[in-house]
PDB file of C-alpha atoms in Angstrom:
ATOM      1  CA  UNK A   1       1.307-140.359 -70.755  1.00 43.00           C
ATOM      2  CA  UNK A   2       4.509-139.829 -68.851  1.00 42.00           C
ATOM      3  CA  UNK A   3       5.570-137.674 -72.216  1.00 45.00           C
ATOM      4  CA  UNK A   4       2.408-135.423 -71.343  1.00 44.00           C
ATOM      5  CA  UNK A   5       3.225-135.307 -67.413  1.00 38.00           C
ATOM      6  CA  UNK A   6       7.441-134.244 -68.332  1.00 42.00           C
ATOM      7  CA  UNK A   7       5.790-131.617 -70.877  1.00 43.00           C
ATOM      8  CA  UNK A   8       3.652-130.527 -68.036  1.00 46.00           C
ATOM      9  CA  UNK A   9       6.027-130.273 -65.572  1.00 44.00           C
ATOM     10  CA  UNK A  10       8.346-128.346 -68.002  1.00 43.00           C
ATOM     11  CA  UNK A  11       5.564-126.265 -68.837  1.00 47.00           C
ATOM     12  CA  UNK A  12       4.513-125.190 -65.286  1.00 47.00           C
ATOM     13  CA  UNK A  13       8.065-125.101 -64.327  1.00 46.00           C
ATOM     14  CA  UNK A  14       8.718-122.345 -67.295  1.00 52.00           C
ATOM     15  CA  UNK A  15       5.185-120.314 -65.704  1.00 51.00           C
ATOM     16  CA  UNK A  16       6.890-120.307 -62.494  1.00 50.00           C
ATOM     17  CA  UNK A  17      10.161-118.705 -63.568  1.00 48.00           C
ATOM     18  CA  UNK A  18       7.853-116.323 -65.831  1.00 47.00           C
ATOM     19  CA  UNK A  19       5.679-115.692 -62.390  1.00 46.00           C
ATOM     20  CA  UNK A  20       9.043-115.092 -60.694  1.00 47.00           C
ATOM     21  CA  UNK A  21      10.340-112.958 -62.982  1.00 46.00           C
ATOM     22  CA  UNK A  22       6.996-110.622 -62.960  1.00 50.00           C
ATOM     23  CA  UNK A  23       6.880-110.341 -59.498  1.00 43.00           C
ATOM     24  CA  UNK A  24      10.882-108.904 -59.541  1.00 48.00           C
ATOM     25  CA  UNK A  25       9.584-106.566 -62.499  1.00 46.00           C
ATOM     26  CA  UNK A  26       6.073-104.599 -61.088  1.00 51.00           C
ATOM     27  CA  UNK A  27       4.310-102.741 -63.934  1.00 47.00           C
ATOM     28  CA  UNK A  28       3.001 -99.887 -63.373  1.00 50.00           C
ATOM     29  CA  UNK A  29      -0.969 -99.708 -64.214  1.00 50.00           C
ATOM     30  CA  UNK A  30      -2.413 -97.919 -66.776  1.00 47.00           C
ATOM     31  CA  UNK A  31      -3.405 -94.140 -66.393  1.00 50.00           C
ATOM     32  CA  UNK A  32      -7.302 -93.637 -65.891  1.00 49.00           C
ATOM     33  CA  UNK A  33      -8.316 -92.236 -68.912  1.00 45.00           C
ATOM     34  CA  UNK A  34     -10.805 -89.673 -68.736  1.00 49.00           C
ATOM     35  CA  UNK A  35     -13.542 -89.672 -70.543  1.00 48.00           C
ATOM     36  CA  UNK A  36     -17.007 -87.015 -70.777  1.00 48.00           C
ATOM     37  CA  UNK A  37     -20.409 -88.690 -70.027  1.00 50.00           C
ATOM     38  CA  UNK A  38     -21.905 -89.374 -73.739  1.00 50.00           C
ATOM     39  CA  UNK A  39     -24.803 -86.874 -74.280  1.00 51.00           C
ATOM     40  CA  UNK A  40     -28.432 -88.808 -73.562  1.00 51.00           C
ATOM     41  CA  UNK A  41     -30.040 -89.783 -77.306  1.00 51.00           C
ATOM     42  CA  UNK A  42     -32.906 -87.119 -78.447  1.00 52.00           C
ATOM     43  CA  UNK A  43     -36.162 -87.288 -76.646  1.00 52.00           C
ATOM     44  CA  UNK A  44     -34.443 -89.274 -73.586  1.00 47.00           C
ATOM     45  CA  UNK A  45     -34.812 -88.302 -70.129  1.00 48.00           C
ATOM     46  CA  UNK A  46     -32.184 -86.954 -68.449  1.00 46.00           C
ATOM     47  CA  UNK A  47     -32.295 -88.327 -64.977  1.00 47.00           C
ATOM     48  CA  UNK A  48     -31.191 -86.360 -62.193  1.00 46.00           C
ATOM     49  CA  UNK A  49     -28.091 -86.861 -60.293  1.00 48.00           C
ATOM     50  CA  UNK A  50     -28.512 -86.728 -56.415  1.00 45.00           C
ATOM     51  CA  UNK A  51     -26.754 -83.782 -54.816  1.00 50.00           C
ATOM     52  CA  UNK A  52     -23.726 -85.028 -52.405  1.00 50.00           C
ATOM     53  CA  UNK A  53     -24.917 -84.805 -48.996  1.00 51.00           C
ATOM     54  CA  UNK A  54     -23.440 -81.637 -47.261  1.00 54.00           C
ATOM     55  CA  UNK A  55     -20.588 -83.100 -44.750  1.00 53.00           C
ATOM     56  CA  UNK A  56     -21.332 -82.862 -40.858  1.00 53.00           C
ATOM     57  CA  UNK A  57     -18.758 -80.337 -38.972  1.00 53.00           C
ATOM     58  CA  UNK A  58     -17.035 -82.153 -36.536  1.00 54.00           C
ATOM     59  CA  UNK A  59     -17.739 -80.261 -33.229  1.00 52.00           C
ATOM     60  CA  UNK A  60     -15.054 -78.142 -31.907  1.00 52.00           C
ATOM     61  CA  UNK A  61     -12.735 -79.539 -29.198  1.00 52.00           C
ATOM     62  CA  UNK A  62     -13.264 -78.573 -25.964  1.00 52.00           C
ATOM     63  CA  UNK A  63     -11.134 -75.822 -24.211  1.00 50.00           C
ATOM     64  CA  UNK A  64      -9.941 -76.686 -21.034  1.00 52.00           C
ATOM     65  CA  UNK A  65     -10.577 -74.671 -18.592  1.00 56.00           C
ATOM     66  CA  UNK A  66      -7.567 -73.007 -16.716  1.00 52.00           C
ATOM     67  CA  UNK A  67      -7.338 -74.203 -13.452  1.00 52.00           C
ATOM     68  CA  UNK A  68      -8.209 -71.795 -10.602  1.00 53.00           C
ATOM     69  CA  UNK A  69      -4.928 -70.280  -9.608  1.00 52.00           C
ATOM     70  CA  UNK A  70      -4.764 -67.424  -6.641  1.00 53.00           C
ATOM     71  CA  UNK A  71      -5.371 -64.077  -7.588  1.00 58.00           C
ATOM     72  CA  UNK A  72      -3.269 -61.358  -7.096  1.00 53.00           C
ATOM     73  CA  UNK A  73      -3.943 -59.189  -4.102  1.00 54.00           C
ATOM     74  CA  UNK A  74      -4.439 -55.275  -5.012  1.00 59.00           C
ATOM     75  CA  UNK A  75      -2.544 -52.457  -3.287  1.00 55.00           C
ATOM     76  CA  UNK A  76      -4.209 -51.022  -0.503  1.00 57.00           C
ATOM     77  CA  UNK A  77      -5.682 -47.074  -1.762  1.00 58.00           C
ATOM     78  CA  UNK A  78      -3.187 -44.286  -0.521  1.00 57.00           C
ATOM     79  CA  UNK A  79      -4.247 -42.375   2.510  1.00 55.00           C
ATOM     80  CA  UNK A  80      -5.783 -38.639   1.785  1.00 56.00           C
ATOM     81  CA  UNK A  81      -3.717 -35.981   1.865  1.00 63.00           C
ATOM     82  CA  UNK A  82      -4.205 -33.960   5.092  1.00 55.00           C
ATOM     83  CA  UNK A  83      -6.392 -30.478   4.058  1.00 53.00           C
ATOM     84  CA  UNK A  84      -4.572 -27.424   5.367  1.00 57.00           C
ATOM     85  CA  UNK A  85      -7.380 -24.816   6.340  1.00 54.00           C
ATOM     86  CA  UNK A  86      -6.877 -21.759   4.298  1.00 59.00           C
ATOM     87  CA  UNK A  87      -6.200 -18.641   7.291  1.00 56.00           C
ATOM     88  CA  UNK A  88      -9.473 -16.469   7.584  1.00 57.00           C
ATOM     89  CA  UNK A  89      -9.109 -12.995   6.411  1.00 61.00           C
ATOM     90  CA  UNK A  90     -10.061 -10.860   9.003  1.00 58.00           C
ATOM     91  CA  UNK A  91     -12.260  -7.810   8.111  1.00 56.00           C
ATOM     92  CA  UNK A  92     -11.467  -4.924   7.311  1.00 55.00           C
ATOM     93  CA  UNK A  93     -11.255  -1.916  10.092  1.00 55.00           C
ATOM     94  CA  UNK A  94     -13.374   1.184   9.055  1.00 49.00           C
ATOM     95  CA  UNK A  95     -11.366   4.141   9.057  1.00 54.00           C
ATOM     96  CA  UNK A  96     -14.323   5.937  10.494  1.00 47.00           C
ATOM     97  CA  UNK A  97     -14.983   4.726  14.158  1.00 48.00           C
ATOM     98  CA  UNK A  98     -18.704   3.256  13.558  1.00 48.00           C
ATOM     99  CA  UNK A  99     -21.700   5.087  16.164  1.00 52.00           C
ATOM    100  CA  UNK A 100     -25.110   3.713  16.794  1.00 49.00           C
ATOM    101  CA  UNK A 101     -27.530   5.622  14.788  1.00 50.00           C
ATOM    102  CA  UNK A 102     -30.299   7.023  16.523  1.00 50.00           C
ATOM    103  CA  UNK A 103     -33.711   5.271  15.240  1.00 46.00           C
ATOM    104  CA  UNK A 104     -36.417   7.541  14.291  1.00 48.00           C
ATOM    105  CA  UNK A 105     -39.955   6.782  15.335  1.00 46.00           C
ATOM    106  CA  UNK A 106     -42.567   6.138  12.323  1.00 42.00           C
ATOM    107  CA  UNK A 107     -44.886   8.798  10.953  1.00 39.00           C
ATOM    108  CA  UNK A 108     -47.755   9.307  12.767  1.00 42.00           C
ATOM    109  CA  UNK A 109     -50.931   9.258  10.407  1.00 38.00           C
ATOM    110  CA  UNK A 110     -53.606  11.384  10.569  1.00 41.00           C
ATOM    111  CA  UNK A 111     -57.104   9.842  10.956  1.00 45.00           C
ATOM    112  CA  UNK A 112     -58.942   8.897   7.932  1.00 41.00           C
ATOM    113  CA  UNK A 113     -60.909  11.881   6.590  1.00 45.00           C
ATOM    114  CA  UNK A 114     -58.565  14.346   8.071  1.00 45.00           C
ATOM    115  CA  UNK A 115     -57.211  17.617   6.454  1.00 44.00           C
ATOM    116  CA  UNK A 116     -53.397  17.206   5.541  1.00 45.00           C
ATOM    117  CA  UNK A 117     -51.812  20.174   6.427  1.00 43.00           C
ATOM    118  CA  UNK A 118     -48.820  21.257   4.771  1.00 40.00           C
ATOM    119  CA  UNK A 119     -46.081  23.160   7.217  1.00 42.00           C
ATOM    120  CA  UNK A 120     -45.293  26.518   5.832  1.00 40.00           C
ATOM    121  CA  UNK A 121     -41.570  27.411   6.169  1.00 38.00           C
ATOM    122  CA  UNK A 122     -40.757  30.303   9.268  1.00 41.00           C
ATOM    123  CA  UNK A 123     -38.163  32.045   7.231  1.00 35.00           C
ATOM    124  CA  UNK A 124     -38.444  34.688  10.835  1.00 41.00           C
ATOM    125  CA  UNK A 125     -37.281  31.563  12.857  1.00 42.00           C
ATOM    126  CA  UNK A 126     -34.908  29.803  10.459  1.00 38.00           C
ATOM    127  CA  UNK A 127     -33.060  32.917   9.147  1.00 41.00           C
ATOM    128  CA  UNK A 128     -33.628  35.631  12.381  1.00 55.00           C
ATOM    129  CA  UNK A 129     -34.641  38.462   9.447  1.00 72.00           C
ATOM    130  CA  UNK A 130     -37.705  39.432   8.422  1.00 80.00           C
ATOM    131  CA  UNK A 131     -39.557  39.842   4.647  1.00 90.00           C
ATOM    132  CA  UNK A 132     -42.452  41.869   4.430  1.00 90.00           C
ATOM    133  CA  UNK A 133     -43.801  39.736   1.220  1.00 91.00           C
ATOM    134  CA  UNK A 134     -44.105  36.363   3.698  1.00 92.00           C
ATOM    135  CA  UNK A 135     -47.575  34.999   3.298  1.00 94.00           C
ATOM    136  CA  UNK A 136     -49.106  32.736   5.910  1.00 93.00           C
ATOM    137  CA  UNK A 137     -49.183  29.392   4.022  1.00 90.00           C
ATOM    138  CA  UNK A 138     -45.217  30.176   2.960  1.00 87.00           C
ATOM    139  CA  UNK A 139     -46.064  29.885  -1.406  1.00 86.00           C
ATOM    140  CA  UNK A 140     -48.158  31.452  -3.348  1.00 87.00           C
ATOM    141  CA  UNK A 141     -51.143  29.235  -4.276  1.00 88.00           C
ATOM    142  CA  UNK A 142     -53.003  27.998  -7.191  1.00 89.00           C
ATOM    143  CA  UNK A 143     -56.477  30.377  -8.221  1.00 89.00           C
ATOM    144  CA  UNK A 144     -57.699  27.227 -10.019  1.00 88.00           C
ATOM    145  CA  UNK A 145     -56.902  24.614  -7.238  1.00 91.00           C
ATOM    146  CA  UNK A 146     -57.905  24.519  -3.351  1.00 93.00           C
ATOM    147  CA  UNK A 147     -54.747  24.619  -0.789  1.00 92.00           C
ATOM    148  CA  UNK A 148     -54.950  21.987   2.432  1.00 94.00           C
ATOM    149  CA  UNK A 149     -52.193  24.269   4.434  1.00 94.00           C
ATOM    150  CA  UNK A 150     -51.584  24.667   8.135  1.00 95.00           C
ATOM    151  CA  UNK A 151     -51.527  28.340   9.847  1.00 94.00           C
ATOM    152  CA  UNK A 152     -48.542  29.392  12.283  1.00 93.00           C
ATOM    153  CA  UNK A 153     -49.707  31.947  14.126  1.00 94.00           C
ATOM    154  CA  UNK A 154     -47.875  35.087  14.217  1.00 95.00           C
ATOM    155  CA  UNK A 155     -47.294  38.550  15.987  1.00 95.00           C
ATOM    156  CA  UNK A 156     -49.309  40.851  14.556  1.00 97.00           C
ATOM    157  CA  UNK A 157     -50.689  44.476  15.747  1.00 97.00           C
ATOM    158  CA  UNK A 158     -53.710  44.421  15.142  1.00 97.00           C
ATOM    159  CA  UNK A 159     -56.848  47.143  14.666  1.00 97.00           C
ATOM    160  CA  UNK A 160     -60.638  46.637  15.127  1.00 97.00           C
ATOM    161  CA  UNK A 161     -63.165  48.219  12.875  1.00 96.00           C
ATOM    162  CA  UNK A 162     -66.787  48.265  11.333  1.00 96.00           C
ATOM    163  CA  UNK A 163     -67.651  49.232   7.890  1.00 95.00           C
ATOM    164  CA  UNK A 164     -70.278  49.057   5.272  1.00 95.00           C
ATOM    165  CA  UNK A 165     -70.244  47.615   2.217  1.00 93.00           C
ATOM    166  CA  UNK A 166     -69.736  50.160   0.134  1.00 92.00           C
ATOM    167  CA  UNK A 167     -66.642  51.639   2.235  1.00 94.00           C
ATOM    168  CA  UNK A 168     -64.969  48.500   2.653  1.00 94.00           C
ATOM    169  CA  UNK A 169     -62.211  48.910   0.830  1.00 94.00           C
ATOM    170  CA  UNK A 170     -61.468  52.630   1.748  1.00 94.00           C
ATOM    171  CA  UNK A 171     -61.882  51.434   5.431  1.00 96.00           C
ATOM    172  CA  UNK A 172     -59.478  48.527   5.070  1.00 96.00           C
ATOM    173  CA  UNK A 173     -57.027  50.511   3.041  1.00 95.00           C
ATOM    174  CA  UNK A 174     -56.943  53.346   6.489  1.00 96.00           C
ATOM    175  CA  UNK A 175     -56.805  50.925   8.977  1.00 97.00           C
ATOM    176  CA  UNK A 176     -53.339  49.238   7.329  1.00 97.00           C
ATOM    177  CA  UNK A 177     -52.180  52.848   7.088  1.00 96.00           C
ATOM    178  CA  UNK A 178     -52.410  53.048  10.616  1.00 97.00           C
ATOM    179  CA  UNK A 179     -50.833  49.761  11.801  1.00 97.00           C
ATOM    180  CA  UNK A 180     -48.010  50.739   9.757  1.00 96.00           C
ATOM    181  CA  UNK A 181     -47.542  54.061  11.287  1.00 95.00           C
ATOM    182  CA  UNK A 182     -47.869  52.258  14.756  1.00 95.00           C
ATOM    183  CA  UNK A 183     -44.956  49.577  13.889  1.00 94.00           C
ATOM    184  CA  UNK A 184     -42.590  52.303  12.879  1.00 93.00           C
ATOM    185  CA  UNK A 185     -43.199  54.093  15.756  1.00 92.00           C
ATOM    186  CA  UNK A 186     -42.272  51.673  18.096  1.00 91.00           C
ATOM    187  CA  UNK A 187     -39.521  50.541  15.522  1.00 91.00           C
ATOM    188  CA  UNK A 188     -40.955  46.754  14.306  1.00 93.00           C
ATOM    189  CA  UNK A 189     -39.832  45.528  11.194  1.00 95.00           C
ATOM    190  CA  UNK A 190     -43.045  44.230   8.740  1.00 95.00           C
ATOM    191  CA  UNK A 191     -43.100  40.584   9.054  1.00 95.00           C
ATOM    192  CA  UNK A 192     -45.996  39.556   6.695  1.00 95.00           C
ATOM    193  CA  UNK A 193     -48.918  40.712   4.033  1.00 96.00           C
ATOM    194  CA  UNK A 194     -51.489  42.391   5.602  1.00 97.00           C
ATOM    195  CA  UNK A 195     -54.518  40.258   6.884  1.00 98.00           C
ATOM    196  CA  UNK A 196     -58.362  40.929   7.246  1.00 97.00           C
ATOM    197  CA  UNK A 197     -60.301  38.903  10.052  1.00 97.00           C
ATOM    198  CA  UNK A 198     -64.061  39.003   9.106  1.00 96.00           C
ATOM    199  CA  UNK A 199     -65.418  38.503  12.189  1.00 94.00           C
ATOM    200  CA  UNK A 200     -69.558  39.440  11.501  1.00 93.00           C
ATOM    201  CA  UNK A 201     -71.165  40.098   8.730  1.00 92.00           C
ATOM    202  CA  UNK A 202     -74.596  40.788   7.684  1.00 92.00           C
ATOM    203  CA  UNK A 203     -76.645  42.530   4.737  1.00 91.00           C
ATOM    204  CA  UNK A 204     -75.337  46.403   5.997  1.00 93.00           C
ATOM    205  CA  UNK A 205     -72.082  45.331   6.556  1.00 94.00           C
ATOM    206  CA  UNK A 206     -69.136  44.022   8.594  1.00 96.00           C
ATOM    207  CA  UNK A 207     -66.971  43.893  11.963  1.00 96.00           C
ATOM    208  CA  UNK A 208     -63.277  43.234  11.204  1.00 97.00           C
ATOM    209  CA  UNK A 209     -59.741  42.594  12.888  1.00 97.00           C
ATOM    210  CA  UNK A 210     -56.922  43.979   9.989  1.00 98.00           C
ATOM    211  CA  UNK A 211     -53.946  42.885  11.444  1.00 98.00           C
ATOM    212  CA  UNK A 212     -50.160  43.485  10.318  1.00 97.00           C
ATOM    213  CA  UNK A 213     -47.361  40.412  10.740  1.00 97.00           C
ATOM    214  CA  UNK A 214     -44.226  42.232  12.498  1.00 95.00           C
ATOM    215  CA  UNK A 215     -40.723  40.931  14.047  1.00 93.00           C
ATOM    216  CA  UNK A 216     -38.808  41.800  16.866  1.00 87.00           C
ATOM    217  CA  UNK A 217     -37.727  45.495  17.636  1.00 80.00           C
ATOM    218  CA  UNK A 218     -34.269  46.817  18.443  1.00 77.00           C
ATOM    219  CA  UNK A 219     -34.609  45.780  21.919  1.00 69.00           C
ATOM    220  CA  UNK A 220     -34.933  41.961  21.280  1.00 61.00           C
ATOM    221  CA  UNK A 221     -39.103  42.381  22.215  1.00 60.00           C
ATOM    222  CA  UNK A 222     -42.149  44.736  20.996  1.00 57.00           C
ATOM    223  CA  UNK A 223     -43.633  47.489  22.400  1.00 57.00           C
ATOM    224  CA  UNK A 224     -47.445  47.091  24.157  1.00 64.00           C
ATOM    225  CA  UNK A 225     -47.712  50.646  23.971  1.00 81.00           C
ATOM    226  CA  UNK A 226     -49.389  51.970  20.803  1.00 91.00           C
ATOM    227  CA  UNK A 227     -51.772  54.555  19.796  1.00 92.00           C
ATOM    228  CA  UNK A 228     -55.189  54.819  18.000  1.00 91.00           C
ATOM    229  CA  UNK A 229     -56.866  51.730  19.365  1.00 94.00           C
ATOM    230  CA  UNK A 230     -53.542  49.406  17.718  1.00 96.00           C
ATOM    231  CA  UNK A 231     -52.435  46.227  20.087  1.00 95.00           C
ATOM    232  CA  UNK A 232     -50.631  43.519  19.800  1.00 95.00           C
ATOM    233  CA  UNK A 233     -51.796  40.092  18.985  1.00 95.00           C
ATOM    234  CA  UNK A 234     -51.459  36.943  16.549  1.00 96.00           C
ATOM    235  CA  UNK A 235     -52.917  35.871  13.943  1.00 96.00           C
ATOM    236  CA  UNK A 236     -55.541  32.585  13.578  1.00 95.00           C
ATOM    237  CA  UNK A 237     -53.838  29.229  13.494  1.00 95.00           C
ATOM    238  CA  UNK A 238     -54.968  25.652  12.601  1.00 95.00           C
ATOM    239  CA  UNK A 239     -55.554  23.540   9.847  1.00 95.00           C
ATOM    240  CA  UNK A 240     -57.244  25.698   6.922  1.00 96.00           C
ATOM    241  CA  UNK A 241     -58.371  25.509   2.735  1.00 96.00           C
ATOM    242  CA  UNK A 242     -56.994  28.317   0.832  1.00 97.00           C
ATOM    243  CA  UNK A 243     -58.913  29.812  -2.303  1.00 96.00           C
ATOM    244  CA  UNK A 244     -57.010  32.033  -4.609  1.00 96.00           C
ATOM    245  CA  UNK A 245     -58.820  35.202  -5.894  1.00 96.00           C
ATOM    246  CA  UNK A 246     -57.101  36.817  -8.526  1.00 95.00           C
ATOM    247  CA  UNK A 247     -59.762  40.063  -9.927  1.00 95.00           C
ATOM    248  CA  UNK A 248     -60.672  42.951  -8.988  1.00 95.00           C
ATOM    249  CA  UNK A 249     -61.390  43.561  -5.564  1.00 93.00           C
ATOM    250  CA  UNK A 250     -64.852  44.419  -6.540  1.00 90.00           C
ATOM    251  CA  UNK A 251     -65.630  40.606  -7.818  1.00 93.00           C
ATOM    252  CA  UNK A 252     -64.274  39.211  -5.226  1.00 94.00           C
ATOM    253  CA  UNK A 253     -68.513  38.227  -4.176  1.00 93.00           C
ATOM    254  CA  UNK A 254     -67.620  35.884  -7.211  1.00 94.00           C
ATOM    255  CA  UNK A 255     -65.258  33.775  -5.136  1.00 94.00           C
ATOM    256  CA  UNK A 256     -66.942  33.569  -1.935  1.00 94.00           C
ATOM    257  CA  UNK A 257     -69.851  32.136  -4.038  1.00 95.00           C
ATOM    258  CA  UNK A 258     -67.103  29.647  -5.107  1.00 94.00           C
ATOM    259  CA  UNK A 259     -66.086  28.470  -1.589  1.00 95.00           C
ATOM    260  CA  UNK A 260     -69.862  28.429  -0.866  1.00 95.00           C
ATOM    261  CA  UNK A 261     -70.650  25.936  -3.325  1.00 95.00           C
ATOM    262  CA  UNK A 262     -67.267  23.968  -2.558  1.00 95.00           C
ATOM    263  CA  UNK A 263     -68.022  23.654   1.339  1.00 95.00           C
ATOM    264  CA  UNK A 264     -71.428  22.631   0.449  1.00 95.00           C
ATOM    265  CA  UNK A 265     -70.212  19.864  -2.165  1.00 95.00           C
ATOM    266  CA  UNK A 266     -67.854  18.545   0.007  1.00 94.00           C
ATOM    267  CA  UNK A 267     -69.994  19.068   3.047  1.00 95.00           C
ATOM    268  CA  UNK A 268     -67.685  20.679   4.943  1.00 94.00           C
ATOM    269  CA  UNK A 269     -68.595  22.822   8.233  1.00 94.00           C
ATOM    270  CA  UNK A 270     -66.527  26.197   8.632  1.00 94.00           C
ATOM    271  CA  UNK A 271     -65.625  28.545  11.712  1.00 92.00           C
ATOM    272  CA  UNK A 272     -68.094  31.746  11.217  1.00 88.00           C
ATOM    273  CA  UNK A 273     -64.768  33.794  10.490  1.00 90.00           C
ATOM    274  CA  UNK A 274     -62.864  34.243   7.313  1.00 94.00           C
ATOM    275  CA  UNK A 275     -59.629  35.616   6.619  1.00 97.00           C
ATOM    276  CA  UNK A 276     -58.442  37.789   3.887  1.00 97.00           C
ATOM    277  CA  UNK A 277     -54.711  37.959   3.288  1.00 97.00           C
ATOM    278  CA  UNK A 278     -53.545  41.030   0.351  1.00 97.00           C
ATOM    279  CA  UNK A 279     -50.875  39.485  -1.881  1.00 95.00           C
ATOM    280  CA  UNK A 280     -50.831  42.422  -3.931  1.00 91.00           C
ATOM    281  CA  UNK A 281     -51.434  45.840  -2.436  1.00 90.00           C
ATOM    282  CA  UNK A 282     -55.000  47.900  -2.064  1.00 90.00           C
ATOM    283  CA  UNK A 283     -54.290  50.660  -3.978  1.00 89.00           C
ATOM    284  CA  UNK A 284     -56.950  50.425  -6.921  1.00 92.00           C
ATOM    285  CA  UNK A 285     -60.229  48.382  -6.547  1.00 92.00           C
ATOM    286  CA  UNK A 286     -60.203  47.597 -10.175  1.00 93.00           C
ATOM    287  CA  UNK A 287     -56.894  46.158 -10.748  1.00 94.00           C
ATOM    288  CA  UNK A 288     -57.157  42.983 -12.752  1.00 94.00           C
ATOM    289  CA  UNK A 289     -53.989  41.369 -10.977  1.00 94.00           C
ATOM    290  CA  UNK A 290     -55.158  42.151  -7.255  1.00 95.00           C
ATOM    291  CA  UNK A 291     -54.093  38.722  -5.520  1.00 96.00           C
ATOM    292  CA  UNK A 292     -56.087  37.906  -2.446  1.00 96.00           C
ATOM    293  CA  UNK A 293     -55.603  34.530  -0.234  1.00 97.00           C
ATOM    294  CA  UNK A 294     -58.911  33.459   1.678  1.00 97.00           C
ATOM    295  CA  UNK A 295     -58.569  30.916   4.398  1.00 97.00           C
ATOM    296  CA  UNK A 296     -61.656  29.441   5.656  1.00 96.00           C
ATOM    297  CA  UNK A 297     -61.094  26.852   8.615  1.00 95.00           C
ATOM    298  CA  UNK A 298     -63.013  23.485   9.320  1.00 94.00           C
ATOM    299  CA  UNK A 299     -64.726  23.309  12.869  1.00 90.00           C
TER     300      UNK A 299
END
């Protein structure tokens, strides 16, 4: 018995110093030895590995926030820069000293309805000479048009007469003779065509004026004195239509059957009196070109 106790106590004595010496000594453990998952047998069911759960973020930290600090104070703007007024340039001084202009009254209209005359140019009074051509209305008119012209009267000597029909023309043609004779008697220039105031007529025939435009003589005025029945006068005046004949003297019926039917058209009332003024001269009856102005003026 005590045998087995001294062989026990030698034995646990040698496990102690064995123990000891292990714990001096530490071994180090074995490397994990890695091994792949053995494949399932055939016709097994391969069971399904759970998916990790995803890991939470941890929230962000919080900032802290800067503590309120004073803020800096900003400059004060700069004061505007005074404007300096640009000098006015004054204007410019004419060279010409400047004068009021006179202003010039309006037009005056005539009334509604009214004839416009048309002033024929005095070339007597603008020019002091004379041209035995002048007509009355100042420009020869248009045979296929009427004329609205105004008459100036004149100084004319004039010549009464009375004549049939048939010796119109001779008659006419004499009594011109005669005023011509009496201007260069008494020394007046010819101012104008001749002119032929029909102051009657009927179906025998007609009472006339012929009457010759003239100027000034060499004494600045015109004789009163003249022979065979001349004296001096002027011519008619006013507002008057012009018709151009441009025939024979022997149609010339033709265009007072013109002015006729125009005054009637128009319905225009006449003076009784008509006035002839030769253009062209009455030497031949026939001539084609014979120019004749007849003014016939509204009452």
């Amino acid at each position: 018995m005590r045998h087995s106790l001294i062989a026990g106590a030698a034995l646990a004595a040698l496990l102690g110093t064995a123990l000891a010496a292990m714990a001096q000594t530490r071994v180090a453990p074995p490397t994990a030895v890695e091994s792949a998952p053995l494949a399932p047998p055939p016709g097994a069911a391969v069971p399904v590995q759970a998916q990790p759960a995803p890991p939470v973020p941890a929230p962000p930290a919080a900032v802290p926030e800067p503590a309120p600090g004073p803020q800096p104070v900003q400059p004060a703007p700069a004061p505007p820069r005074p404007v300096t007024p640009e000098p006015v340039q004054p204007a410019p001084t004419p060279q010409v000293p400047l004068e009021p202009q006179p202003v010039q009254p309006p037009p005056t209209l005539p009334p509604p309805g009214a004839i416009q005359p048309v002033q024929p140019p005095n070339l007597q009074q603008q020019t002091g000479t004379t041209n035995a051509n002048e007509t009355l209305a100042g420009k020869r008119g248009d045979p296929s048009d009427v004329d609205q012209v105004l008459l100036v009267a004149k100084p004319v000597l004039m010549l009464s007469g009375q004549s049939s029909w048939n010796e119109g023309f001779k008659r006419l043609n004499e009594s011109f003779r005669i005023l011509r004779q009496e201007a260069e008697k008494a020394q007046l220039p010819i101012a104008g065509r001749p002119l032929t105031l029909f102051i009657e007529t009927d179906d025998n025939g007609f009472r006339y004026e012929a009457m010759l435009p003239v100027g000034q003589g060499p004494a600045g005025d015109r004789s009163s004195s003249f022979g065979s029945g001349v004296r001096p006068g002027l011519s008619p005046a006013g507002p008057s239509l012009r018709f151009v004949h441009v025939a024979p003297y022997d149609d010339i019926d033709s265009t007072y059957e013109t002015i006729t039917a125009y005054l009637e058209a128009k319905s225009i009332t006449v003076k009784d009196a008509f006035l002839e003024e030769y253009v062209g001269d009455l030497s031949d009856p026939a001539d084609p070109n014979l120019e004749i102005n007849v003014y016939v003026q509204p009452r």
